[in-house]
């Protein structure tokens, strides 16, 4: 029987199998940040264990960083200390760190791919559940807890049981205005938040094959929101072209050799998955969420479902929405375009393309937070910054920002935020905040209109006006 | 890691599904650089109102309920990989969490911190939750060796599954680092013969 992409990468990284127990899995790259690493450094130090392979670790500061005045000392004392701790730990252990202000600084899942740290066929981990992002390259990448961060520090390995395999196939032509974010929100709305628990998910079909690397990263990023530890897409020419020439990508003959190997990774035709789902691209429309988990999503044109269930009702009460109502025309005062899901250059191009020549609605506070210093530089270089500023949007400095509101970028109590991030949990964007997840296009349109609009309808009438 | 063998305790019923790790410990409390003290802020935004006053409607603030077993609704621990969630729960005094479904990363984090996640059927969970709500004084007995959870007074009993390796670790207080560090030679040999 053939092997899946996941099988091929996993099996090549198994150091040993414990009888009736887990396997020792070798980890190629370990990404770390300030929030989930300090306790792991402490643990190793307390036990007198050295870090085995510091050159396979890359560190960045992202979760707890301000998005304004990054050249100034951080005002919040605890945040300042946490970042200082990361710098000290990295220095002491010879770990490469892209700290605040460095030209390569950024959200860990944005900066590692853009530097070519992320490559097909690798195993990668990070103390962050959205590590699944890197699966877009055909890597096995997943989030780990801090005890596991310490294990990788100590041994460059983890003890794991091999997860089951799941494949989600989407074929067909995507409708105009449907972005990768809508595709993944649609899949999660159909499958629910725990359908992937215990599985690694492969995304297949022409929809993903035709996506850019940025789009594939958006999709794989949210695998964890359906419970899957990781998501993967087979590496192909789009992947190779993206990786080639990046700072840490192999060069010359070494690159060609790698490509030859990467080409052997895609799932064999006769491979079997433990679970399979199929969707038709044409059924997907621009999406929004209405509840407090990412599975509670609808097409913008749909109504909130009428479900009688205590959890469902608790969720709607928190959001102050009613069963059976539409979200179209809901006034929105906050818009956030950013996070490891949607803060890459392509996301800002989509937003700028919509915003150009329009103005932000007066009631809206709109924050645009690039995923990295490199994305920020590109926004300026391509002239997008001018577009945003002319329209009244605020371009901030890179970081995780209002996705998890660890810094000062918090949505006030009771306010709705149309957000391109990945989680709409209670209070995720600030105590009492209400998050509506959407694509960068929907977020941009919301900011311009000051309310949620039926973007597909607006685009259709705009294009028919052009044709006429 | 602390050993776990058996436990007899009352339980606290958290009758809510999809409890995510942002609810267990909100991100604004993740700025500490050690593992201690997270219990103060466990379920912070459910235990306290925004003005800092106690929310008396929340089960953890109800003096009727006490104990070191947390019984929670389906799909517990989804979301962020923050191990702070497991630290907060153990720091608050819980040794066992019962649910009908656990998110992968939370489950692993719990086991790495001597916190036993017990997965039961939805029917068993629903009965257990309603019965504890009716009879808060109920004593629950957990036996890891036999893999059983029982509430004798209520005539409730269930077997639970656990990975045999993880079971041994919990019973003996071993953790994965010990095992991995003892295998460094094997790991180095793998590195020198990598095929990819």
XYZ file of C-alpha atoms in Angstrom:
664
model
C 0.000 0.000 0.000
C 1.188 3.513 -0.792
C 2.138 6.131 1.732
C 0.673 9.500 2.480
C 2.730 12.695 2.501
C 2.418 12.627 6.274
C 3.614 8.983 6.484
C 6.666 9.723 4.362
C 7.803 12.667 6.457
C 6.934 11.055 9.796
C 8.503 7.660 9.060
C 11.780 9.241 7.931
C 12.072 11.026 11.289
C 11.485 8.092 13.639
C 14.580 7.475 15.756
C 13.118 4.538 17.623
C 9.834 2.924 18.635
C 9.181 1.947 22.239
C 7.413 -1.390 22.498
C 3.705 -0.753 23.200
C 4.505 2.897 23.517
C 5.282 6.098 21.678
C 7.966 6.743 19.077
C 10.989 8.990 19.380
C 10.490 11.554 16.634
C 13.408 13.684 15.467
C 12.716 17.423 15.129
C 14.547 19.393 12.427
C 13.564 22.927 13.414
C 12.432 24.319 16.724
C 10.904 27.793 16.746
C 10.579 29.607 20.045
C 9.077 32.855 21.350
C 8.952 34.746 24.617
C 5.746 33.351 26.152
C 6.112 29.577 26.092
C 9.893 29.173 26.346
C 11.109 30.723 29.657
C 9.880 27.862 31.862
C 11.558 25.354 29.527
C 14.901 27.164 29.782
C 14.488 27.212 33.581
C 13.732 23.515 33.678
C 16.882 22.579 31.778
C 18.981 24.859 33.889
C 17.503 23.425 37.116
C 18.273 19.904 35.944
C 21.703 20.788 34.601
C 20.877 19.589 31.073
C 22.461 21.476 28.125
C 20.590 22.424 24.978
C 21.514 19.720 22.468
C 21.246 21.566 19.116
C 21.062 25.357 19.539
C 21.730 25.809 15.798
C 18.390 24.143 15.001
C 16.450 26.691 17.064
C 15.223 30.053 15.810
C 13.730 32.606 18.194
C 11.588 35.685 17.720
C 9.646 38.063 19.951
C 6.030 38.367 18.823
C 3.211 37.555 21.277
C 3.866 40.149 23.914
C 5.325 43.006 21.872
C 3.860 46.476 21.372
C 2.830 47.497 17.843
C 3.707 51.148 18.388
C 6.997 52.839 19.308
C 8.983 49.614 19.118
C 12.197 51.623 19.342
C 11.212 52.808 22.836
C 11.510 50.754 26.054
C 8.352 48.669 26.620
C 6.097 50.362 29.164
C 4.548 47.247 30.701
C 7.034 45.895 33.228
C 6.074 42.217 32.978
C 6.214 42.297 29.184
C 9.565 44.032 29.249
C 10.945 41.420 31.634
C 9.609 38.528 29.562
C 11.321 39.875 26.441
C 14.547 40.562 28.320
C 14.427 36.982 29.581
C 14.149 35.656 26.026
C 17.140 37.750 24.915
C 19.179 36.560 27.874
C 18.239 32.899 27.368
C 19.098 33.016 23.665
C 22.402 34.766 24.265
C 23.422 32.339 26.987
C 22.600 29.329 24.800
C 23.831 30.607 21.398
C 20.367 30.656 19.855
C 19.617 32.944 16.892
C 17.087 35.552 18.010
C 15.284 38.123 15.891
C 14.337 40.476 18.656
C 12.085 43.485 18.523
C 13.258 45.924 15.850
C 15.467 43.403 13.988
C 14.859 43.397 10.229
C 13.780 39.731 10.444
C 11.563 40.114 13.518
C 7.951 39.059 13.149
C 5.262 36.583 14.094
C 6.994 33.212 14.295
C 4.731 31.661 11.625
C 5.277 34.535 9.235
C 8.998 35.142 9.630
C 10.204 31.513 9.517
C 8.660 30.768 6.098
C 9.785 34.075 4.623
C 13.379 33.405 5.725
C 13.354 29.935 4.193
C 13.698 28.296 7.615
C 10.544 26.343 6.757
C 11.127 23.723 4.054
C 9.266 20.711 2.681
C 9.787 17.348 4.350
C 10.879 18.820 7.676
C 9.577 18.218 11.165
C 9.021 21.509 12.964
C 7.636 22.399 16.366
C 6.933 25.518 18.383
C 5.196 26.257 21.646
C 2.270 27.661 19.740
C -0.734 25.807 18.363
C -0.643 27.669 15.031
C 2.639 25.991 14.135
C 0.377 23.990 11.808
C 0.924 26.945 9.400
C 4.248 25.499 8.197
C 2.463 22.388 6.916
C 1.683 24.517 3.845
C 5.182 23.541 2.644
C 4.630 19.810 3.085
C 6.336 19.824 6.479
C 5.079 18.103 9.626
C 4.619 21.090 11.905
C 2.671 21.242 15.130
C 2.248 23.105 18.383
C 3.668 21.766 21.635
C 3.451 22.577 25.331
C 6.317 23.997 27.341
C 7.320 20.610 28.827
C 7.795 19.462 25.246
C 9.781 22.601 24.430
C 12.134 21.466 27.209
C 12.233 17.940 25.732
C 13.256 19.271 22.326
C 15.856 21.532 23.946
C 17.296 18.503 25.726
C 17.153 15.918 22.960
C 15.987 17.482 19.651
C 13.253 14.830 19.866
C 9.746 14.234 21.189
C 7.981 11.108 22.409
C 4.823 10.802 20.361
C 2.240 8.370 19.129
C 1.693 8.649 15.415
C -1.610 10.480 14.772
C -4.259 9.146 12.399
C -4.629 10.577 8.914
C -7.401 12.712 7.502
C -7.775 14.230 4.041
C -9.978 17.151 3.074
C -10.376 17.516 -0.680
C -11.825 20.625 -2.295
C -12.215 20.648 -6.061
C -13.836 23.085 -8.446
C -13.712 26.805 -9.100
C -13.845 29.240 -6.221
C -16.406 32.023 -6.509
C -15.223 35.594 -6.993
C -14.382 37.195 -3.628
C -13.779 33.847 -1.894
C -10.341 33.802 -0.281
C -8.320 30.978 1.358
C -9.646 32.184 4.736
C -13.205 31.579 3.562
C -12.238 28.092 2.392
C -10.895 27.076 5.798
C -13.705 28.802 7.744
C -16.175 26.936 5.528
C -14.451 23.581 6.148
C -14.414 24.134 9.925
C -18.055 25.257 9.915
C -18.956 21.958 8.232
C -16.693 19.649 10.254
C -16.769 21.282 13.693
C -14.016 22.091 16.156
C -13.057 18.574 17.191
C -13.408 16.513 14.008
C -9.650 16.624 13.526
C -8.611 15.755 17.080
C -6.150 12.860 16.975
C -5.495 13.404 13.257
C -3.055 15.117 10.943
C -4.906 16.632 8.006
C -3.856 16.796 4.371
C -5.595 19.332 2.121
C -5.902 18.147 -1.459
C -7.666 19.123 -4.657
C -7.203 21.788 -7.303
C -8.313 24.585 -4.963
C -5.213 24.147 -2.810
C -2.971 23.315 -5.771
C -3.872 26.656 -7.337
C -3.371 28.635 -4.115
C -0.322 30.787 -3.441
C 1.952 29.838 -0.531
C 0.387 32.655 1.495
C -3.070 31.171 0.927
C -1.897 27.666 1.781
C -0.415 29.008 5.031
C -3.762 30.606 5.939
C -5.497 27.266 5.421
C -2.964 25.107 7.296
C -2.788 27.694 10.090
C -6.375 27.021 11.106
C -6.122 23.191 11.091
C -5.891 23.327 14.868
C -9.293 25.066 14.966
C -10.880 21.804 13.864
C -8.773 19.961 16.396
C -6.094 18.633 14.029
C -2.600 18.985 15.408
C -1.359 19.837 11.940
C -2.357 20.374 8.313
C -0.279 19.680 5.209
C -0.316 20.450 1.519
C 1.843 18.532 -0.949
C 4.918 20.487 -2.044
C 4.914 21.427 -5.732
C 6.470 23.999 -8.074
C 4.678 26.837 -6.214
C 6.409 25.665 -3.010
C 9.841 25.281 -4.612
C 9.609 28.721 -6.251
C 8.692 30.288 -2.918
C 11.557 28.643 -1.017
C 14.252 29.240 -3.652
C 16.576 32.128 -2.945
C 15.406 32.772 0.608
C 17.998 33.482 3.295
C 18.204 29.977 4.796
C 17.094 27.938 1.789
C 19.637 25.543 0.278
C 21.531 27.091 -2.628
C 22.738 25.893 -6.028
C 23.184 22.119 -6.418
C 22.066 21.561 -2.849
C 18.741 23.178 -3.700
C 18.293 21.015 -6.811
C 19.039 17.893 -4.783
C 16.462 18.905 -2.208
C 13.857 19.598 -4.877
C 14.419 16.125 -6.317
C 13.754 14.701 -2.841
C 10.777 16.987 -2.161
C 9.186 15.766 -5.397
C 9.005 12.259 -3.915
C 6.931 13.430 -0.939
C 3.362 13.825 -2.277
C 0.841 11.167 -1.234
C 0.911 8.020 -3.375
C -2.181 7.352 -5.477
C -3.023 4.149 -3.595
C -2.452 5.524 -0.076
C -5.301 5.175 2.407
C -6.525 7.778 4.888
C -8.355 6.992 8.124
C -10.969 9.613 7.291
C -11.820 11.600 4.155
C -14.060 14.580 3.416
C -14.892 16.165 0.057
C -16.245 19.616 -0.678
C -17.225 21.450 -3.819
C -15.492 24.818 -4.247
C -18.607 26.377 -5.730
C -20.536 25.894 -2.491
C -18.144 28.253 -0.678
C -18.971 31.935 -0.221
C -17.380 34.693 1.872
C -17.750 33.605 5.500
C -18.208 35.152 8.947
C -18.425 33.589 12.390
C -21.293 34.416 14.744
C -20.338 32.480 17.888
C -17.477 31.806 20.255
C -15.639 29.029 18.476
C -14.313 28.956 14.913
C -16.760 26.205 13.943
C -19.662 28.602 14.410
C -19.422 30.114 10.938
C -21.904 30.920 8.181
C -21.803 32.337 4.675
C -22.434 36.086 4.932
C -25.651 35.531 2.965
C -26.923 32.967 5.488
C -28.754 33.299 8.819
C -27.585 32.171 12.252
C -28.875 28.602 12.623
C -31.687 27.773 15.042
C -30.035 25.295 17.394
C -31.429 24.448 20.826
C -28.469 23.583 22.946
C -27.124 25.183 26.151
C -23.601 25.793 24.801
C -24.943 27.270 21.582
C -27.255 29.588 23.490
C -24.502 30.632 25.905
C -22.378 31.501 22.907
C -25.077 33.615 21.216
C -25.798 35.376 24.497
C -22.135 36.324 24.785
C -22.144 37.635 21.218
C -25.541 39.319 21.708
C -26.874 37.696 18.535
C -30.213 35.956 17.986
C -30.980 32.666 16.334
C -32.217 33.093 12.785
C -30.795 36.575 12.286
C -28.468 37.803 9.547
C -25.179 39.539 10.257
C -25.558 41.805 7.244
C -25.854 45.462 8.327
C -24.579 44.783 11.866
C -22.698 47.935 12.866
C -19.034 47.226 13.623
C -16.651 49.610 15.384
C -13.388 47.632 15.248
C -11.540 45.929 12.418
C -8.270 44.036 12.772
C -6.233 42.815 9.813
C -3.295 40.820 11.113
C -2.265 37.620 12.998
C -0.384 34.519 11.851
C -3.465 33.628 9.791
C -3.685 36.742 7.610
C -0.797 39.201 7.931
C 1.255 38.367 4.865
C 1.801 40.698 1.931
C -0.952 39.101 -0.124
C -3.485 39.850 2.627
C -2.555 43.525 2.623
C -2.659 43.644 -1.174
C -6.224 42.302 -1.115
C -7.217 44.870 1.501
C -5.470 47.751 -0.284
C -7.010 46.805 -3.599
C -10.492 47.074 -2.075
C -9.756 50.171 0.010
C -8.057 52.211 -2.742
C -10.067 55.338 -3.443
C -12.454 54.676 -0.525
C -12.536 55.992 3.040
C -12.815 54.188 6.332
C -16.191 54.738 8.048
C -15.992 57.270 10.894
C -17.239 54.830 13.556
C -14.488 52.290 12.832
C -11.086 51.903 14.453
C -9.085 49.870 11.939
C -5.730 48.340 12.850
C -3.505 46.836 10.208
C -0.690 44.841 11.770
C 1.885 43.265 9.421
C 3.181 39.818 10.306
C 6.826 40.785 10.101
C 9.316 43.568 9.496
C 9.746 42.231 5.970
C 6.005 42.433 5.292
C 5.987 45.939 6.756
C 8.825 46.972 4.447
C 7.027 45.484 1.467
C 3.806 47.348 2.337
C 5.734 50.595 2.239
C 7.688 49.680 -0.875
C 4.572 48.744 -2.853
C 2.864 51.983 -1.896
C 0.132 50.238 0.113
C 0.893 52.297 3.198
C -0.191 55.439 1.359
C -3.422 53.729 0.286
C -4.176 52.742 3.877
C -3.317 56.085 5.374
C -5.273 58.028 2.751
C -8.292 55.909 3.659
C -7.851 56.511 7.405
C -6.476 53.089 8.399
C -3.749 52.775 10.985
C -0.705 50.740 9.969
C 1.044 49.477 13.072
C 4.304 47.628 13.683
C 4.579 43.805 13.446
C 3.442 41.334 16.112
C 0.577 39.077 17.231
C -1.271 42.140 18.493
C -5.075 42.024 18.853
C -5.266 38.342 17.886
C -4.729 37.464 21.525
C -4.506 40.926 23.092
C -1.511 40.193 25.302
C -0.214 43.681 24.573
C -2.208 46.939 24.627
C -4.088 46.176 21.406
C -7.363 45.201 23.082
C -10.915 45.421 21.799
C -13.116 47.063 24.469
C -15.827 45.228 26.433
C -18.951 44.495 24.421
C -17.541 45.737 21.110
C -17.572 43.654 17.941
C -14.370 43.252 15.985
C -14.303 41.870 12.467
C -10.939 40.183 12.613
C -8.737 38.229 10.213
C -7.324 36.231 13.132
C -8.089 32.618 14.009
C -10.030 32.485 17.279
C -13.326 34.003 18.319
C -13.229 32.630 21.872
C -14.816 34.674 24.657
C -12.522 37.553 25.576
C -9.805 36.459 23.147
C -9.281 40.006 21.853
C -9.764 41.647 25.256
C -12.094 41.080 28.194
C -15.698 41.082 26.999
C -14.713 41.613 23.342
C -16.779 39.962 20.611
C -14.864 38.578 17.643
C -16.218 37.913 14.160
C -13.673 35.996 12.085
C -13.452 36.835 8.394
C -11.134 37.231 5.406
C -9.029 40.360 4.805
C -11.461 41.349 2.044
C -14.497 41.136 4.343
C -12.565 42.964 7.061
C -11.584 45.767 4.657
C -15.163 46.105 3.397
C -16.482 46.211 6.976
C -14.069 49.015 7.828
C -15.147 51.047 4.814
C -18.868 50.517 5.372
C -18.861 50.578 9.186
C -21.012 47.474 9.107
C -20.990 43.951 7.716
C -22.020 43.884 4.073
C -22.783 41.160 1.580
C -19.416 41.455 -0.129
C -20.174 38.867 -2.814
C -23.241 40.851 -3.859
C -21.318 44.134 -3.880
C -18.520 42.659 -5.990
C -21.024 41.115 -8.399
C -22.863 44.400 -8.921
C -19.566 46.271 -9.282
C -18.370 43.857 -11.951
C -21.682 43.893 -13.826
C -21.552 47.708 -13.742
C -18.119 47.485 -15.354
C -19.338 45.099 -18.036
C -22.352 47.270 -18.827
C 6.788 15.000 38.358
C 4.434 14.101 41.212
C 3.256 10.475 41.244
C -0.398 9.605 40.735
C -1.950 6.336 41.872
C -5.381 6.753 43.457
C -7.560 9.664 44.503
C -10.709 10.049 46.566
C -12.275 13.460 46.429
C -15.397 15.494 45.935
C -15.759 17.060 42.502
C -16.631 20.400 40.951
C -19.066 20.265 38.008
C -18.193 22.675 35.196
C -21.230 22.070 33.029
C -19.907 23.912 29.962
C -18.805 22.482 26.591
C -15.832 23.597 24.456
C -13.906 25.145 27.339
C -10.914 26.622 25.540
C -7.527 27.419 27.025
C -8.221 31.169 26.725
C -11.022 30.630 29.288
C -8.813 28.455 31.490
C -6.109 31.133 31.567
C -6.565 34.362 29.562
C -3.547 35.536 27.522
C -2.987 38.637 29.628
C -1.815 36.383 32.468
C 0.876 34.656 30.407
C 3.613 37.157 31.131
C 5.234 35.247 33.995
C 8.487 33.437 33.381
C 8.012 30.683 35.965
C 5.321 28.029 36.462
C 3.943 29.189 39.773
C 0.862 31.152 40.745
C -1.315 30.613 37.675
C -4.080 29.139 39.868
C -4.991 32.652 41.023
C -6.189 33.411 37.534
C -7.670 30.089 36.457
C -11.050 30.730 34.733
C -10.405 34.375 35.638
C -13.106 35.957 33.467
C -15.743 33.506 34.671
C -14.754 33.763 38.338
C -14.629 37.548 38.427
C -16.630 40.362 36.854
C -14.716 42.942 34.838
C -14.641 45.295 37.859
C -12.837 42.595 39.865
C -15.818 41.582 42.018
C -16.577 37.901 42.478
C -19.110 36.278 40.148
C -21.167 34.264 42.638
C -23.020 32.488 39.834
C -19.876 30.667 38.707
C -19.479 27.136 40.033
C -15.929 27.623 41.326
C -17.260 30.349 43.612
C -20.121 28.214 44.916
C -19.196 27.031 48.442
C -21.356 23.914 47.911
C -18.731 22.538 45.573
C -15.171 21.651 46.434
C -12.576 18.980 45.689
C -9.624 18.150 43.486
C -11.596 16.662 40.576
C -12.893 18.933 37.834
C -15.745 17.458 35.792
C -16.169 19.470 32.594
C -18.321 19.428 29.458
C -17.374 17.957 26.091
C -14.230 19.070 24.163
C -12.218 20.429 27.079
C -8.969 22.347 26.514
C -9.294 23.270 22.867
C -7.390 26.205 21.387
C -3.975 27.496 22.306
C -1.084 25.184 23.219
C -0.336 27.191 26.389
C 0.782 24.759 29.081
C -0.132 27.564 31.470
C -3.660 26.095 31.284
C -2.491 22.830 32.848
C -0.341 24.745 35.359
C -3.310 26.946 36.336
C -5.583 23.945 36.893
C -3.027 22.035 38.974
C -1.993 25.162 40.870
C -5.644 25.698 41.814
C -5.587 22.225 43.347
C -7.079 19.895 40.759
C -5.449 16.510 40.189
C -7.995 15.048 37.764
C -10.089 16.483 34.920
C -13.010 14.436 33.610
C -14.634 15.110 30.227
C -16.068 13.220 27.272
C -13.437 14.695 24.939
C -10.083 16.436 25.340
C -8.125 18.499 22.837
C -4.801 16.824 21.933
C -2.337 19.439 23.119
C -4.119 20.048 26.421
C -4.218 16.321 27.113
C -0.485 16.006 26.524
C 0.250 19.048 28.667
C -1.909 17.681 31.499
C -0.124 14.314 31.448
C 3.245 16.069 31.479
C 2.213 17.830 34.682
C 0.782 14.912 36.658
C -2.782 16.032 35.960
C -4.865 13.030 34.941
C -7.320 13.618 32.067
C -10.073 10.999 32.237
C -12.148 10.549 29.121
C -15.598 9.020 29.700
C -18.637 8.522 27.474
C -21.023 11.431 26.920
C -23.785 9.574 28.778
C -21.573 8.841 31.778
C -20.394 12.450 31.831
C -23.916 13.875 31.681
C -25.059 11.593 34.535
C -21.986 12.449 36.588
C -22.455 16.194 36.078
C -26.145 16.189 36.989
C -25.615 13.900 39.972
C -22.792 16.024 41.405
C -24.944 19.103 40.931
C -27.712 17.366 42.945
C -25.400 15.725 45.486
C -22.307 17.928 45.878
C -21.020 15.815 48.772
C -20.517 12.802 46.475
C -17.084 11.208 46.757
C -15.446 10.141 43.506
C -12.753 7.472 43.501
C -10.122 7.318 40.802
C -7.816 4.321 40.490
C -5.145 4.723 37.833
C -3.761 1.189 38.124
C -7.207 -0.307 37.433
C -8.198 2.585 35.130
C -11.501 3.151 36.902
C -13.549 6.117 38.037
C -16.368 5.448 40.518
C -19.003 7.267 42.524
C -20.083 4.396 44.782
C -22.903 6.310 46.521
C -24.478 6.991 43.164
C -23.806 3.508 41.792
C -21.751 5.022 38.962
C -18.623 3.398 37.636
C -16.605 3.535 34.460
C -13.385 2.201 32.973
C -11.134 4.690 31.177
C -8.375 4.350 28.609
C -4.866 5.719 28.994
C -1.717 5.239 26.968
C 0.263 2.479 28.769
C 3.498 4.461 28.551
C 1.877 7.560 30.055
C 0.275 5.430 32.765
C 3.675 4.110 33.815
C 5.061 7.649 33.819
C 2.260 8.926 36.075
C 2.381 6.021 38.507
C 6.150 6.363 38.893
C 6.462 10.128 38.506
C 8.740 9.803 35.438
C 8.787 12.387 32.714
C 9.736 12.272 29.039
C 12.939 14.281 29.434
C 14.508 11.522 31.546
C 13.704 8.983 28.880
C 14.945 11.123 25.985
C 18.168 12.198 27.657
C 18.954 8.548 28.346
C 18.665 7.943 24.602
C 20.988 10.686 23.373
C 23.418 8.143 21.825
C 20.596 6.712 19.731
C 19.537 10.214 18.690
C 23.082 11.148 17.695
C 23.372 7.957 15.670
C 20.132 8.869 13.892
C 21.499 12.334 13.098
C 24.594 10.899 11.443
C 22.582 8.513 9.270
C 19.608 10.677 8.317
C 18.151 9.668 4.964
C 16.376 12.925 4.093
